[in-house]
Amino acid sequence: MKYFPKLKIYILFFLPLLIGFIIYASCRNSHFLYERIFTILKINQWEFIKIRINSQCPFPNPINIFQKVFVYSLPNALWVFSSCILIRHYLLISTRQIIFRRNLLYVIVALLPEILQFLNIIPGTYDTYDALLSLLITLSVDPVYKYLMVD
């Protein structure tokens, strides 16, 4: 893939989103945004489809910390990773000041949703594991980007 930088960026962006969506869709039972969209679009037999999707979850009733992080925190962290990959791709200048600003943006992307949930500004439940995993995954953005985007 040496000669396909756009394809690499698309893969780096969409693959984590797809994996996160699959985990989210198959392991979460509540009615979230994507389910509301399907209902608004009047997708026939949505409830039957949702039951089938949920039956594919490897941890339908997460009980230990690993399973809970997998089901509840990993999809968000993958979204953060994808967002940070786009930030990294479009802020290519590598001066120290720009690197600091880019990393600050990563932290904002990782923590802002959790802070807004904590303050009850957006719907959702604040979760420390979400915040920590999102922060941890931001540490992988630059190394993964540099490794895969080197020509």
PDB file of C-alpha atoms in Angstrom:
ATOM      1  CA  MET A   1       0.000   0.000   0.000  1.00  0.00           C
ATOM      2  CA  LYS A   2       3.051   2.176  -0.394  1.00  0.00           C
ATOM      3  CA  TYR A   3       1.523   4.111  -3.292  1.00  0.00           C
ATOM      4  CA  PHE A   4      -1.996   4.487  -1.954  1.00  0.00           C
ATOM      5  CA  PRO A   5      -1.877   7.095   0.826  1.00  0.00           C
ATOM      6  CA  LYS A   6      -5.561   8.043   0.442  1.00  0.00           C
ATOM      7  CA  LEU A   7      -6.580   4.401   0.706  1.00  0.00           C
ATOM      8  CA  LYS A   8      -4.502   4.066   3.873  1.00  0.00           C
ATOM      9  CA  ILE A   9      -6.183   7.102   5.407  1.00  0.00           C
ATOM     10  CA  TYR A  10      -9.623   5.733   4.510  1.00  0.00           C
ATOM     11  CA  ILE A  11      -8.737   2.407   6.108  1.00  0.00           C
ATOM     12  CA  LEU A  12      -7.245   4.088   9.190  1.00  0.00           C
ATOM     13  CA  PHE A  13     -10.386   6.182   9.510  1.00  0.00           C
ATOM     14  CA  PHE A  14     -13.200   3.806   8.532  1.00  0.00           C
ATOM     15  CA  LEU A  15     -11.962   0.463   9.899  1.00  0.00           C
ATOM     16  CA  PRO A  16     -11.976   1.560  13.573  1.00  0.00           C
ATOM     17  CA  LEU A  17     -15.364   3.236  13.029  1.00  0.00           C
ATOM     18  CA  LEU A  18     -16.749   0.056  11.493  1.00  0.00           C
ATOM     19  CA  ILE A  19     -15.389  -2.145  14.284  1.00  0.00           C
ATOM     20  CA  GLY A  20     -16.737   0.263  16.904  1.00  0.00           C
ATOM     21  CA  PHE A  21     -20.142   0.359  15.202  1.00  0.00           C
ATOM     22  CA  ILE A  22     -20.296  -3.440  15.030  1.00  0.00           C
ATOM     23  CA  ILE A  23     -19.496  -3.733  18.743  1.00  0.00           C
ATOM     24  CA  TYR A  24     -21.919  -0.938  19.572  1.00  0.00           C
ATOM     25  CA  ALA A  25     -24.753  -2.283  17.417  1.00  0.00           C
ATOM     26  CA  SER A  26     -24.368  -5.891  18.473  1.00  0.00           C
ATOM     27  CA  CYS A  27     -23.786  -5.441  22.205  1.00  0.00           C
ATOM     28  CA  ARG A  28     -25.914  -2.486  23.269  1.00  0.00           C
ATOM     29  CA  ASN A  29     -29.609  -3.001  23.920  1.00  0.00           C
ATOM     30  CA  SER A  30     -30.876   0.540  24.403  1.00  0.00           C
ATOM     31  CA  HIS A  31     -32.375   2.694  21.683  1.00  0.00           C
ATOM     32  CA  PHE A  32     -29.531   4.850  20.479  1.00  0.00           C
ATOM     33  CA  LEU A  33     -29.273   7.338  17.633  1.00  0.00           C
ATOM     34  CA  TYR A  34     -28.698   4.807  14.868  1.00  0.00           C
ATOM     35  CA  GLU A  35     -31.767   2.880  16.021  1.00  0.00           C
ATOM     36  CA  ARG A  36     -33.876   6.035  15.999  1.00  0.00           C
ATOM     37  CA  ILE A  37     -32.719   6.680  12.439  1.00  0.00           C
ATOM     38  CA  PHE A  38     -33.730   3.153  11.404  1.00  0.00           C
ATOM     39  CA  THR A  39     -37.113   3.645  13.072  1.00  0.00           C
ATOM     40  CA  ILE A  40     -37.649   7.029  11.379  1.00  0.00           C
ATOM     41  CA  LEU A  41     -36.739   5.458   8.024  1.00  0.00           C
ATOM     42  CA  LYS A  42     -39.358   2.803   8.816  1.00  0.00           C
ATOM     43  CA  ILE A  43     -37.049  -0.125   8.250  1.00  0.00           C
ATOM     44  CA  ASN A  44     -39.359  -3.133   8.366  1.00  0.00           C
ATOM     45  CA  GLN A  45     -38.957  -5.567  11.227  1.00  0.00           C
ATOM     46  CA  TRP A  46     -36.325  -3.471  13.018  1.00  0.00           C
ATOM     47  CA  GLU A  47     -36.982  -5.201  16.346  1.00  0.00           C
ATOM     48  CA  PHE A  48     -36.359  -8.630  14.783  1.00  0.00           C
ATOM     49  CA  ILE A  49     -33.184  -7.349  13.112  1.00  0.00           C
ATOM     50  CA  LYS A  50     -31.979  -5.849  16.422  1.00  0.00           C
ATOM     51  CA  ILE A  51     -32.530  -9.150  18.255  1.00  0.00           C
ATOM     52  CA  ARG A  52     -30.475 -10.932  15.569  1.00  0.00           C
ATOM     53  CA  ILE A  53     -27.706  -8.344  15.782  1.00  0.00           C
ATOM     54  CA  ASN A  54     -27.621  -8.542  19.593  1.00  0.00           C
ATOM     55  CA  SER A  55     -27.344 -12.321  19.445  1.00  0.00           C
ATOM     56  CA  GLN A  56     -23.921 -11.850  17.790  1.00  0.00           C
ATOM     57  CA  CYS A  57     -22.375 -10.063  20.763  1.00  0.00           C
ATOM     58  CA  PRO A  58     -19.529 -12.045  22.343  1.00  0.00           C
ATOM     59  CA  PHE A  59     -20.443 -10.564  25.757  1.00  0.00           C
ATOM     60  CA  PRO A  60     -24.237 -10.101  25.871  1.00  0.00           C
ATOM     61  CA  ASN A  61     -24.163  -9.621  29.661  1.00  0.00           C
ATOM     62  CA  PRO A  62     -20.760  -8.148  30.492  1.00  0.00           C
ATOM     63  CA  ILE A  63     -19.744  -9.138  33.992  1.00  0.00           C
ATOM     64  CA  ASN A  64     -16.005  -8.546  34.363  1.00  0.00           C
ATOM     65  CA  ILE A  65     -14.026  -5.371  33.719  1.00  0.00           C
ATOM     66  CA  PHE A  66     -12.611  -6.583  30.378  1.00  0.00           C
ATOM     67  CA  GLN A  67     -16.070  -7.369  29.018  1.00  0.00           C
ATOM     68  CA  LYS A  68     -17.501  -4.059  30.248  1.00  0.00           C
ATOM     69  CA  VAL A  69     -14.660  -2.082  28.691  1.00  0.00           C
ATOM     70  CA  PHE A  70     -15.074  -4.034  25.429  1.00  0.00           C
ATOM     71  CA  VAL A  71     -18.834  -3.407  25.235  1.00  0.00           C
ATOM     72  CA  TYR A  72     -19.140   0.067  26.723  1.00  0.00           C
ATOM     73  CA  SER A  73     -15.804   1.881  26.242  1.00  0.00           C
ATOM     74  CA  LEU A  74     -14.044   0.428  23.196  1.00  0.00           C
ATOM     75  CA  PRO A  75     -16.532   1.738  20.579  1.00  0.00           C
ATOM     76  CA  ASN A  76     -16.033   5.279  21.881  1.00  0.00           C
ATOM     77  CA  ALA A  77     -12.247   4.886  21.955  1.00  0.00           C
ATOM     78  CA  LEU A  78     -12.290   3.683  18.337  1.00  0.00           C
ATOM     79  CA  TRP A  79     -14.331   6.753  17.384  1.00  0.00           C
ATOM     80  CA  VAL A  80     -11.730   8.924  19.130  1.00  0.00           C
ATOM     81  CA  PHE A  81      -8.936   7.113  17.258  1.00  0.00           C
ATOM     82  CA  SER A  82     -10.629   7.724  13.899  1.00  0.00           C
ATOM     83  CA  SER A  83     -11.200  11.391  14.688  1.00  0.00           C
ATOM     84  CA  CYS A  84      -7.592  11.843  15.779  1.00  0.00           C
ATOM     85  CA  ILE A  85      -6.317  10.123  12.627  1.00  0.00           C
ATOM     86  CA  LEU A  86      -8.127  12.773  10.577  1.00  0.00           C
ATOM     87  CA  ILE A  87      -6.701  15.514  12.772  1.00  0.00           C
ATOM     88  CA  ARG A  88      -3.232  14.008  12.350  1.00  0.00           C
ATOM     89  CA  HIS A  89      -3.620  13.724   8.592  1.00  0.00           C
ATOM     90  CA  TYR A  90      -4.706  17.320   8.106  1.00  0.00           C
ATOM     91  CA  LEU A  91      -2.209  18.827  10.547  1.00  0.00           C
ATOM     92  CA  LEU A  92       0.912  17.475   8.904  1.00  0.00           C
ATOM     93  CA  ILE A  93       3.310  20.222   9.973  1.00  0.00           C
ATOM     94  CA  SER A  94       5.619  18.741  12.587  1.00  0.00           C
ATOM     95  CA  THR A  95       7.022  21.682  14.464  1.00  0.00           C
ATOM     96  CA  ARG A  96       7.051  21.329  18.232  1.00  0.00           C
ATOM     97  CA  GLN A  97       4.325  23.934  18.637  1.00  0.00           C
ATOM     98  CA  ILE A  98       2.063  22.180  16.115  1.00  0.00           C
ATOM     99  CA  ILE A  99       2.716  18.763  17.683  1.00  0.00           C
ATOM    100  CA  PHE A 100       1.703  20.157  21.087  1.00  0.00           C
ATOM    101  CA  ARG A 101      -1.465  21.689  19.624  1.00  0.00           C
ATOM    102  CA  ARG A 102      -2.320  18.500  17.771  1.00  0.00           C
ATOM    103  CA  ASN A 103      -1.872  16.420  20.927  1.00  0.00           C
ATOM    104  CA  LEU A 104      -3.986  18.926  22.839  1.00  0.00           C
ATOM    105  CA  LEU A 105      -6.695  18.476  20.203  1.00  0.00           C
ATOM    106  CA  TYR A 106      -6.460  14.695  20.686  1.00  0.00           C
ATOM    107  CA  VAL A 107      -7.053  15.151  24.420  1.00  0.00           C
ATOM    108  CA  ILE A 108     -10.003  17.453  23.761  1.00  0.00           C
ATOM    109  CA  VAL A 109     -11.541  14.947  21.323  1.00  0.00           C
ATOM    110  CA  ALA A 110     -11.012  12.178  23.873  1.00  0.00           C
ATOM    111  CA  LEU A 111     -12.368  13.978  26.937  1.00  0.00           C
ATOM    112  CA  LEU A 112     -14.910  16.521  25.720  1.00  0.00           C
ATOM    113  CA  PRO A 113     -17.824  14.075  25.297  1.00  0.00           C
ATOM    114  CA  GLU A 114     -17.255  12.655  28.774  1.00  0.00           C
ATOM    115  CA  ILE A 115     -16.978  16.104  30.349  1.00  0.00           C
ATOM    116  CA  LEU A 116     -20.194  17.223  28.618  1.00  0.00           C
ATOM    117  CA  GLN A 117     -21.948  14.068  29.812  1.00  0.00           C
ATOM    118  CA  PHE A 118     -20.677  14.640  33.351  1.00  0.00           C
ATOM    119  CA  LEU A 119     -22.100  18.179  33.243  1.00  0.00           C
ATOM    120  CA  ASN A 120     -25.416  16.863  31.817  1.00  0.00           C
ATOM    121  CA  ILE A 121     -25.015  19.051  28.731  1.00  0.00           C
ATOM    122  CA  ILE A 122     -25.347  16.095  26.367  1.00  0.00           C
ATOM    123  CA  PRO A 123     -27.220  12.839  26.961  1.00  0.00           C
ATOM    124  CA  GLY A 124     -25.228   9.941  28.257  1.00  0.00           C
ATOM    125  CA  THR A 125     -23.527   8.694  31.356  1.00  0.00           C
ATOM    126  CA  TYR A 126     -20.054   9.830  32.356  1.00  0.00           C
ATOM    127  CA  ASP A 127     -17.707   6.863  32.523  1.00  0.00           C
ATOM    128  CA  THR A 128     -14.133   7.055  33.788  1.00  0.00           C
ATOM    129  CA  TYR A 129     -13.207   3.981  31.748  1.00  0.00           C
ATOM    130  CA  ASP A 130     -14.409   5.719  28.576  1.00  0.00           C
ATOM    131  CA  ALA A 131     -12.230   8.719  29.371  1.00  0.00           C
ATOM    132  CA  LEU A 132      -9.159   6.630  30.246  1.00  0.00           C
ATOM    133  CA  LEU A 133      -9.417   4.322  27.240  1.00  0.00           C
ATOM    134  CA  SER A 134      -9.973   7.294  24.942  1.00  0.00           C
ATOM    135  CA  LEU A 135      -6.895   9.007  26.352  1.00  0.00           C
ATOM    136  CA  LEU A 136      -4.859   5.818  26.007  1.00  0.00           C
ATOM    137  CA  ILE A 137      -5.862   5.306  22.409  1.00  0.00           C
ATOM    138  CA  THR A 138      -4.755   8.832  21.533  1.00  0.00           C
ATOM    139  CA  LEU A 139      -1.223   7.737  22.422  1.00  0.00           C
ATOM    140  CA  SER A 140      -1.317   5.305  19.504  1.00  0.00           C
ATOM    141  CA  VAL A 141      -2.454   7.783  16.837  1.00  0.00           C
ATOM    142  CA  ASP A 142       0.890   9.318  15.856  1.00  0.00           C
ATOM    143  CA  PRO A 143       2.910   6.057  15.967  1.00  0.00           C
ATOM    144  CA  VAL A 144       0.292   4.164  13.927  1.00  0.00           C
ATOM    145  CA  TYR A 145      -0.014   7.037  11.468  1.00  0.00           C
ATOM    146  CA  LYS A 146       3.743   7.358  11.035  1.00  0.00           C
ATOM    147  CA  TYR A 147       4.200   3.601  10.641  1.00  0.00           C
ATOM    148  CA  LEU A 148       1.472   3.163   8.047  1.00  0.00           C
ATOM    149  CA  MET A 149       1.924   6.397   6.139  1.00  0.00           C
ATOM    150  CA  VAL A 150       5.688   6.144   5.599  1.00  0.00           C
ATOM    151  CA  ASP A 151       6.434   5.809   1.898  1.00  0.00           C
TER     152      ASP A 151
END
